[in-house]
């Protein structure tokens, strides 16, 4: 359920008084048996303080919640006997404290997002987990700031969660004390650092620790926010775990050499990765938009030694420079790759000279025999819309083609568009999708002007027009006229 207010109205009708919800009558005659029947059906609650109920923003008053605890018979056991998952998104301390009502022993998945100075309140809430015998399988906490009390209280909270499998914590919480507590958890498979901050000085971000021998015995997935040079150091530590999935987010990307050093480190320290995501961003104000700078393929070439990759993503404010030979090198090194994203949404069009022609899509499919999802940046439809050689009729086609922020090609005449549509129809499976979208990171780090938003909208409409043509061709329908194709 997305709101707990209808549930409270099973106890007594609610009235909005001032800025809070109150019960309209005393709770002395409540049918608690009826309430128990309904509350027993609830397994999931997703609450957002910004949502309205009956046209009002507001919280249950502290008096209303106290009345529930006062009048409800203790012999009834848990108020929510089958509740297992709670998502809580708030921006005031009172709203966060209301979560206490729903922290019952059956909860195994807890996700808290705080906007505002709620760190001390958050640690107060988390400290009830052990006394209430709550053993979580998944815990995710995202917040903007931190206090000393939060950092000092977190290790003891986490040390008691011996069954924890998936954990997401604020990016600033990875102190040595916190990591030491996590290192002993026997079942922890996923550890992610979450950031709500659009940009801040890189040395204020990250994981200030070294791997210890025998630490993180079950860890398979790691997501971290850290300068690339520090990431390379952490991932090459002598007692590092062997991961299957690694997500790297750098907010200080400025030197290509840092990318090369990280890739070289990972090729030696994590050769069995099946998923690698490199998110390489820098302070938008420090970017040189007048430059045609791009990330050269040679920087990631060491990753060709990670031969078990099934998913590879690289996202950046810059485009990426690679050619047909590089495509073949990737395909030869990663024979089981199913998802590939190569800087599909740079922050501006400075990378136009390094964008790909349309025919490269066919080259990807011909080279990668298991590729299903491809995200690239195009710069032209090209005069030649044939891949090298011919495509085997049994060759798997793409299910998703994401063209990111690719511009409307300058040669977009009606005949070229219709030819390109026919070409793509042969490369996508019948239910395949063509997308033109910016990643969440792009939207978050590079806010755009109204003019830029209109330009992105025009680009999206253009590629959706081609997607519509592709669907019509695949369905055996008559192609649109030249005039329609241009709209």
JSON list of N, CA and C in Angstrom, two decimals, residues 227-233 235-236 246 248 253 255-271 273 276-280 295-307 309 312-314 320 334 342:
[
{"chain": "A", "resi": 227, "resn": "UNK", "atom": "N", "xyz": [36.92, 9.07, -5.71]},
{"chain": "A", "resi": 227, "resn": "UNK", "atom": "CA", "xyz": [37.84, 9.45, -6.78]},
{"chain": "A", "resi": 227, "resn": "UNK", "atom": "C", "xyz": [38.48, 8.22, -7.41]},
{"chain": "A", "resi": 228, "resn": "UNK", "atom": "N", "xyz": [38.71, 8.28, -8.70]},
{"chain": "A", "resi": 228, "resn": "UNK", "atom": "CA", "xyz": [39.17, 7.09, -9.43]},
{"chain": "A", "resi": 228, "resn": "UNK", "atom": "C", "xyz": [40.50, 6.56, -8.90]},
{"chain": "A", "resi": 229, "resn": "UNK", "atom": "N", "xyz": [41.42, 7.46, -8.55]},
{"chain": "A", "resi": 229, "resn": "UNK", "atom": "CA", "xyz": [42.72, 7.00, -8.05]},
{"chain": "A", "resi": 229, "resn": "UNK", "atom": "C", "xyz": [42.55, 6.23, -6.75]},
{"chain": "A", "resi": 230, "resn": "UNK", "atom": "N", "xyz": [41.65, 6.68, -5.88]},
{"chain": "A", "resi": 230, "resn": "UNK", "atom": "CA", "xyz": [41.41, 5.98, -4.62]},
{"chain": "A", "resi": 230, "resn": "UNK", "atom": "C", "xyz": [40.69, 4.66, -4.86]},
{"chain": "A", "resi": 231, "resn": "UNK", "atom": "N", "xyz": [39.80, 4.65, -5.85]},
{"chain": "A", "resi": 231, "resn": "UNK", "atom": "CA", "xyz": [39.11, 3.40, -6.18]},
{"chain": "A", "resi": 231, "resn": "UNK", "atom": "C", "xyz": [40.11, 2.35, -6.65]},
{"chain": "A", "resi": 232, "resn": "UNK", "atom": "N", "xyz": [41.05, 2.77, -7.48]},
{"chain": "A", "resi": 232, "resn": "UNK", "atom": "CA", "xyz": [42.07, 1.83, -7.96]},
{"chain": "A", "resi": 232, "resn": "UNK", "atom": "C", "xyz": [42.87, 1.27, -6.80]},
{"chain": "A", "resi": 233, "resn": "UNK", "atom": "N", "xyz": [43.18, 2.11, -5.82]},
{"chain": "A", "resi": 233, "resn": "UNK", "atom": "CA", "xyz": [43.94, 1.64, -4.66]},
{"chain": "A", "resi": 233, "resn": "UNK", "atom": "C", "xyz": [43.13, 0.65, -3.84]},
{"chain": "A", "resi": 235, "resn": "UNK", "atom": "N", "xyz": [40.58, -1.22, -4.76]},
{"chain": "A", "resi": 235, "resn": "UNK", "atom": "CA", "xyz": [40.28, -2.46, -5.45]},
{"chain": "A", "resi": 235, "resn": "UNK", "atom": "C", "xyz": [41.50, -3.33, -5.71]},
{"chain": "A", "resi": 236, "resn": "UNK", "atom": "N", "xyz": [42.69, -2.80, -5.45]},
{"chain": "A", "resi": 236, "resn": "UNK", "atom": "CA", "xyz": [43.89, -3.61, -5.62]},
{"chain": "A", "resi": 236, "resn": "UNK", "atom": "C", "xyz": [44.49, -4.03, -4.27]},
{"chain": "A", "resi": 246, "resn": "UNK", "atom": "N", "xyz": [30.53, -4.64, -10.07]},
{"chain": "A", "resi": 246, "resn": "UNK", "atom": "CA", "xyz": [31.17, -3.46, -9.50]},
{"chain": "A", "resi": 246, "resn": "UNK", "atom": "C", "xyz": [30.61, -2.21, -10.18]},
{"chain": "A", "resi": 248, "resn": "UNK", "atom": "N", "xyz": [31.18, 1.87, -10.17]},
{"chain": "A", "resi": 248, "resn": "UNK", "atom": "CA", "xyz": [32.08, 2.94, -9.75]},
{"chain": "A", "resi": 248, "resn": "UNK", "atom": "C", "xyz": [31.47, 4.27, -10.17]},
{"chain": "A", "resi": 253, "resn": "UNK", "atom": "N", "xyz": [36.03, 13.31, -12.14]},
{"chain": "A", "resi": 253, "resn": "UNK", "atom": "CA", "xyz": [36.71, 12.84, -13.34]},
{"chain": "A", "resi": 253, "resn": "UNK", "atom": "C", "xyz": [37.26, 14.02, -14.13]},
{"chain": "A", "resi": 255, "resn": "UNK", "atom": "N", "xyz": [41.00, 13.52, -15.38]},
{"chain": "A", "resi": 255, "resn": "UNK", "atom": "CA", "xyz": [42.20, 13.03, -16.01]},
{"chain": "A", "resi": 255, "resn": "UNK", "atom": "C", "xyz": [41.94, 11.67, -16.65]},
{"chain": "A", "resi": 256, "resn": "UNK", "atom": "N", "xyz": [42.18, 11.58, -17.95]},
{"chain": "A", "resi": 256, "resn": "UNK", "atom": "CA", "xyz": [42.03, 10.29, -18.62]},
{"chain": "A", "resi": 256, "resn": "UNK", "atom": "C", "xyz": [42.97, 9.24, -18.03]},
{"chain": "A", "resi": 257, "resn": "UNK", "atom": "N", "xyz": [44.13, 9.69, -17.53]},
{"chain": "A", "resi": 257, "resn": "UNK", "atom": "CA", "xyz": [45.07, 8.73, -16.97]},
{"chain": "A", "resi": 257, "resn": "UNK", "atom": "C", "xyz": [44.48, 7.99, -15.78]},
{"chain": "A", "resi": 258, "resn": "UNK", "atom": "N", "xyz": [43.59, 8.66, -15.02]},
{"chain": "A", "resi": 258, "resn": "UNK", "atom": "CA", "xyz": [42.94, 7.99, -13.89]},
{"chain": "A", "resi": 258, "resn": "UNK", "atom": "C", "xyz": [42.08, 6.83, -14.37]},
{"chain": "A", "resi": 259, "resn": "UNK", "atom": "N", "xyz": [41.40, 7.01, -15.51]},
{"chain": "A", "resi": 259, "resn": "UNK", "atom": "CA", "xyz": [40.59, 5.94, -16.07]},
{"chain": "A", "resi": 259, "resn": "UNK", "atom": "C", "xyz": [41.47, 4.77, -16.46]},
{"chain": "A", "resi": 260, "resn": "UNK", "atom": "N", "xyz": [42.57, 5.06, -17.13]},
{"chain": "A", "resi": 260, "resn": "UNK", "atom": "CA", "xyz": [43.48, 4.00, -17.54]},
{"chain": "A", "resi": 260, "resn": "UNK", "atom": "C", "xyz": [44.06, 3.24, -16.36]},
{"chain": "A", "resi": 261, "resn": "UNK", "atom": "N", "xyz": [44.43, 3.97, -15.31]},
{"chain": "A", "resi": 261, "resn": "UNK", "atom": "CA", "xyz": [44.98, 3.31, -14.12]},
{"chain": "A", "resi": 261, "resn": "UNK", "atom": "C", "xyz": [43.95, 2.42, -13.45]},
{"chain": "A", "resi": 262, "resn": "UNK", "atom": "N", "xyz": [42.69, 2.91, -13.38]},
{"chain": "A", "resi": 262, "resn": "UNK", "atom": "CA", "xyz": [41.64, 2.10, -12.76]},
{"chain": "A", "resi": 262, "resn": "UNK", "atom": "C", "xyz": [41.39, 0.83, -13.57]},
{"chain": "A", "resi": 263, "resn": "UNK", "atom": "N", "xyz": [41.30, 0.96, -14.89]},
{"chain": "A", "resi": 263, "resn": "UNK", "atom": "CA", "xyz": [41.03, -0.20, -15.74]},
{"chain": "A", "resi": 263, "resn": "UNK", "atom": "C", "xyz": [42.17, -1.21, -15.65]},
{"chain": "A", "resi": 264, "resn": "UNK", "atom": "N", "xyz": [43.39, -0.73, -15.58]},
{"chain": "A", "resi": 264, "resn": "UNK", "atom": "CA", "xyz": [44.52, -1.64, -15.44]},
{"chain": "A", "resi": 264, "resn": "UNK", "atom": "C", "xyz": [44.46, -2.36, -14.10]},
{"chain": "A", "resi": 265, "resn": "UNK", "atom": "N", "xyz": [44.08, -1.62, -13.05]},
{"chain": "A", "resi": 265, "resn": "UNK", "atom": "CA", "xyz": [43.97, -2.24, -11.73]},
{"chain": "A", "resi": 265, "resn": "UNK", "atom": "C", "xyz": [42.88, -3.30, -11.71]},
{"chain": "A", "resi": 266, "resn": "UNK", "atom": "N", "xyz": [41.73, -3.00, -12.31]},
{"chain": "A", "resi": 266, "resn": "UNK", "atom": "CA", "xyz": [40.62, -3.95, -12.29]},
{"chain": "A", "resi": 266, "resn": "UNK", "atom": "C", "xyz": [40.94, -5.19, -13.13]},
{"chain": "A", "resi": 267, "resn": "UNK", "atom": "N", "xyz": [41.66, -5.02, -14.21]},
{"chain": "A", "resi": 267, "resn": "UNK", "atom": "CA", "xyz": [41.97, -6.17, -15.05]},
{"chain": "A", "resi": 267, "resn": "UNK", "atom": "C", "xyz": [42.81, -7.19, -14.29]},
{"chain": "A", "resi": 268, "resn": "UNK", "atom": "N", "xyz": [43.60, -6.71, -13.32]},
{"chain": "A", "resi": 268, "resn": "UNK", "atom": "CA", "xyz": [44.43, -7.62, -12.52]},
{"chain": "A", "resi": 268, "resn": "UNK", "atom": "C", "xyz": [43.74, -8.11, -11.26]},
{"chain": "A", "resi": 269, "resn": "UNK", "atom": "N", "xyz": [42.95, -7.21, -10.64]},
{"chain": "A", "resi": 269, "resn": "UNK", "atom": "CA", "xyz": [42.38, -7.55, -9.33]},
{"chain": "A", "resi": 269, "resn": "UNK", "atom": "C", "xyz": [41.00, -8.18, -9.40]},
{"chain": "A", "resi": 270, "resn": "UNK", "atom": "N", "xyz": [40.24, -7.90, -10.48]},
{"chain": "A", "resi": 270, "resn": "UNK", "atom": "CA", "xyz": [38.87, -8.40, -10.58]},
{"chain": "A", "resi": 270, "resn": "UNK", "atom": "C", "xyz": [38.63, -9.02, -11.96]},
{"chain": "A", "resi": 271, "resn": "UNK", "atom": "N", "xyz": [39.35, -10.04, -12.31]},
{"chain": "A", "resi": 271, "resn": "UNK", "atom": "CA", "xyz": [39.23, -10.60, -13.67]},
{"chain": "A", "resi": 271, "resn": "UNK", "atom": "C", "xyz": [37.94, -11.37, -13.91]},
{"chain": "A", "resi": 273, "resn": "UNK", "atom": "N", "xyz": [34.77, -10.39, -13.12]},
{"chain": "A", "resi": 273, "resn": "UNK", "atom": "CA", "xyz": [33.57, -9.56, -13.11]},
{"chain": "A", "resi": 273, "resn": "UNK", "atom": "C", "xyz": [32.60, -9.98, -14.21]},
{"chain": "A", "resi": 276, "resn": "UNK", "atom": "N", "xyz": [30.25, -4.53, -14.93]},
{"chain": "A", "resi": 276, "resn": "UNK", "atom": "CA", "xyz": [31.07, -3.39, -14.56]},
{"chain": "A", "resi": 276, "resn": "UNK", "atom": "C", "xyz": [30.41, -2.13, -15.09]},
{"chain": "A", "resi": 277, "resn": "UNK", "atom": "N", "xyz": [30.19, -1.15, -14.20]},
{"chain": "A", "resi": 277, "resn": "UNK", "atom": "CA", "xyz": [29.61, 0.13, -14.58]},
{"chain": "A", "resi": 277, "resn": "UNK", "atom": "C", "xyz": [30.54, 1.24, -14.12]},
{"chain": "A", "resi": 278, "resn": "UNK", "atom": "N", "xyz": [31.03, 2.03, -15.06]},
{"chain": "A", "resi": 278, "resn": "UNK", "atom": "CA", "xyz": [31.91, 3.16, -14.77]},
{"chain": "A", "resi": 278, "resn": "UNK", "atom": "C", "xyz": [31.14, 4.45, -15.07]},
{"chain": "A", "resi": 279, "resn": "UNK", "atom": "N", "xyz": [30.87, 5.22, -14.03]},
{"chain": "A", "resi": 279, "resn": "UNK", "atom": "CA", "xyz": [30.17, 6.49, -14.17]},
{"chain": "A", "resi": 279, "resn": "UNK", "atom": "C", "xyz": [31.19, 7.60, -13.90]},
{"chain": "A", "resi": 280, "resn": "UNK", "atom": "N", "xyz": [31.59, 8.31, -14.95]},
{"chain": "A", "resi": 280, "resn": "UNK", "atom": "CA", "xyz": [32.72, 9.23, -14.87]},
{"chain": "A", "resi": 280, "resn": "UNK", "atom": "C", "xyz": [32.23, 10.65, -15.11]},
{"chain": "A", "resi": 295, "resn": "UNK", "atom": "N", "xyz": [36.87, 10.25, -24.55]},
{"chain": "A", "resi": 295, "resn": "UNK", "atom": "CA", "xyz": [37.58, 9.18, -23.86]},
{"chain": "A", "resi": 295, "resn": "UNK", "atom": "C", "xyz": [38.07, 8.19, -24.91]},
{"chain": "A", "resi": 296, "resn": "UNK", "atom": "N", "xyz": [39.38, 8.03, -25.08]},
{"chain": "A", "resi": 296, "resn": "UNK", "atom": "CA", "xyz": [39.88, 7.09, -26.10]},
{"chain": "A", "resi": 296, "resn": "UNK", "atom": "C", "xyz": [39.71, 5.64, -25.65]},
{"chain": "A", "resi": 297, "resn": "UNK", "atom": "N", "xyz": [39.46, 4.77, -26.59]},
{"chain": "A", "resi": 297, "resn": "UNK", "atom": "CA", "xyz": [39.22, 3.37, -26.28]},
{"chain": "A", "resi": 297, "resn": "UNK", "atom": "C", "xyz": [40.43, 2.72, -25.60]},
{"chain": "A", "resi": 298, "resn": "UNK", "atom": "N", "xyz": [41.62, 3.17, -25.91]},
{"chain": "A", "resi": 298, "resn": "UNK", "atom": "CA", "xyz": [42.82, 2.56, -25.33]},
{"chain": "A", "resi": 298, "resn": "UNK", "atom": "C", "xyz": [42.82, 2.59, -23.81]},
{"chain": "A", "resi": 299, "resn": "UNK", "atom": "N", "xyz": [42.11, 3.56, -23.22]},
{"chain": "A", "resi": 299, "resn": "UNK", "atom": "CA", "xyz": [42.07, 3.64, -21.76]},
{"chain": "A", "resi": 299, "resn": "UNK", "atom": "C", "xyz": [41.34, 2.46, -21.14]},
{"chain": "A", "resi": 300, "resn": "UNK", "atom": "N", "xyz": [40.34, 1.94, -21.82]},
{"chain": "A", "resi": 300, "resn": "UNK", "atom": "CA", "xyz": [39.60, 0.80, -21.27]},
{"chain": "A", "resi": 300, "resn": "UNK", "atom": "C", "xyz": [40.09, -0.53, -21.84]},
{"chain": "A", "resi": 301, "resn": "UNK", "atom": "N", "xyz": [41.06, -0.47, -22.71]},
{"chain": "A", "resi": 301, "resn": "UNK", "atom": "CA", "xyz": [41.55, -1.70, -23.34]},
{"chain": "A", "resi": 301, "resn": "UNK", "atom": "C", "xyz": [42.00, -2.76, -22.32]},
{"chain": "A", "resi": 302, "resn": "UNK", "atom": "N", "xyz": [42.60, -2.38, -21.17]},
{"chain": "A", "resi": 302, "resn": "UNK", "atom": "CA", "xyz": [42.97, -3.42, -20.20]},
{"chain": "A", "resi": 302, "resn": "UNK", "atom": "C", "xyz": [41.81, -4.28, -19.74]},
{"chain": "A", "resi": 303, "resn": "UNK", "atom": "N", "xyz": [40.59, -3.73, -19.81]},
{"chain": "A", "resi": 303, "resn": "UNK", "atom": "CA", "xyz": [39.41, -4.49, -19.36]},
{"chain": "A", "resi": 303, "resn": "UNK", "atom": "C", "xyz": [39.10, -5.67, -20.28]},
{"chain": "A", "resi": 304, "resn": "UNK", "atom": "N", "xyz": [39.73, -5.73, -21.43]},
{"chain": "A", "resi": 304, "resn": "UNK", "atom": "CA", "xyz": [39.52, -6.88, -22.31]},
{"chain": "A", "resi": 304, "resn": "UNK", "atom": "C", "xyz": [40.00, -8.16, -21.66]},
{"chain": "A", "resi": 305, "resn": "UNK", "atom": "N", "xyz": [40.78, -8.03, -20.60]},
{"chain": "A", "resi": 305, "resn": "UNK", "atom": "CA", "xyz": [41.22, -9.22, -19.86]},
{"chain": "A", "resi": 305, "resn": "UNK", "atom": "C", "xyz": [40.12, -9.77, -18.94]},
{"chain": "A", "resi": 306, "resn": "UNK", "atom": "N", "xyz": [39.07, -8.98, -18.72]},
{"chain": "A", "resi": 306, "resn": "UNK", "atom": "CA", "xyz": [37.94, -9.44, -17.90]},
{"chain": "A", "resi": 306, "resn": "UNK", "atom": "C", "xyz": [36.98, -10.19, -18.82]},
{"chain": "A", "resi": 307, "resn": "UNK", "atom": "N", "xyz": [37.30, -11.40, -19.15]},
{"chain": "A", "resi": 307, "resn": "UNK", "atom": "CA", "xyz": [36.62, -12.13, -20.22]},
{"chain": "A", "resi": 307, "resn": "UNK", "atom": "C", "xyz": [35.25, -12.67, -19.85]},
{"chain": "A", "resi": 309, "resn": "UNK", "atom": "N", "xyz": [32.75, -10.79, -18.61]},
{"chain": "A", "resi": 309, "resn": "UNK", "atom": "CA", "xyz": [31.76, -9.70, -18.57]},
{"chain": "A", "resi": 309, "resn": "UNK", "atom": "C", "xyz": [30.51, -10.06, -19.37]},
{"chain": "A", "resi": 312, "resn": "UNK", "atom": "N", "xyz": [28.47, -4.28, -19.52]},
{"chain": "A", "resi": 312, "resn": "UNK", "atom": "CA", "xyz": [29.48, -3.24, -19.37]},
{"chain": "A", "resi": 312, "resn": "UNK", "atom": "C", "xyz": [28.84, -1.89, -19.69]},
{"chain": "A", "resi": 313, "resn": "UNK", "atom": "N", "xyz": [28.99, -0.95, -18.76]},
{"chain": "A", "resi": 313, "resn": "UNK", "atom": "CA", "xyz": [28.43, 0.39, -18.92]},
{"chain": "A", "resi": 313, "resn": "UNK", "atom": "C", "xyz": [29.54, 1.40, -18.67]},
{"chain": "A", "resi": 314, "resn": "UNK", "atom": "N", "xyz": [29.65, 2.38, -19.53]},
{"chain": "A", "resi": 314, "resn": "UNK", "atom": "CA", "xyz": [30.50, 3.53, -19.26]},
{"chain": "A", "resi": 314, "resn": "UNK", "atom": "C", "xyz": [29.69, 4.77, -19.63]},
{"chain": "A", "resi": 320, "resn": "UNK", "atom": "N", "xyz": [32.80, 8.92, -26.34]},
{"chain": "A", "resi": 320, "resn": "UNK", "atom": "CA", "xyz": [33.88, 7.94, -26.35]},
{"chain": "A", "resi": 320, "resn": "UNK", "atom": "C", "xyz": [34.33, 7.69, -27.78]},
{"chain": "A", "resi": 334, "resn": "UNK", "atom": "N", "xyz": [34.86, -10.38, -24.94]},
{"chain": "A", "resi": 334, "resn": "UNK", "atom": "CA", "xyz": [33.65, -10.56, -24.12]},
{"chain": "A", "resi": 334, "resn": "UNK", "atom": "C", "xyz": [32.59, -11.34, -24.91]},
{"chain": "A", "resi": 342, "resn": "UNK", "atom": "N", "xyz": [28.07, 2.68, -24.14]},
{"chain": "A", "resi": 342, "resn": "UNK", "atom": "CA", "xyz": [29.32, 3.41, -24.38]},
{"chain": "A", "resi": 342, "resn": "UNK", "atom": "C", "xyz": [29.02, 4.90, -24.52]}
]
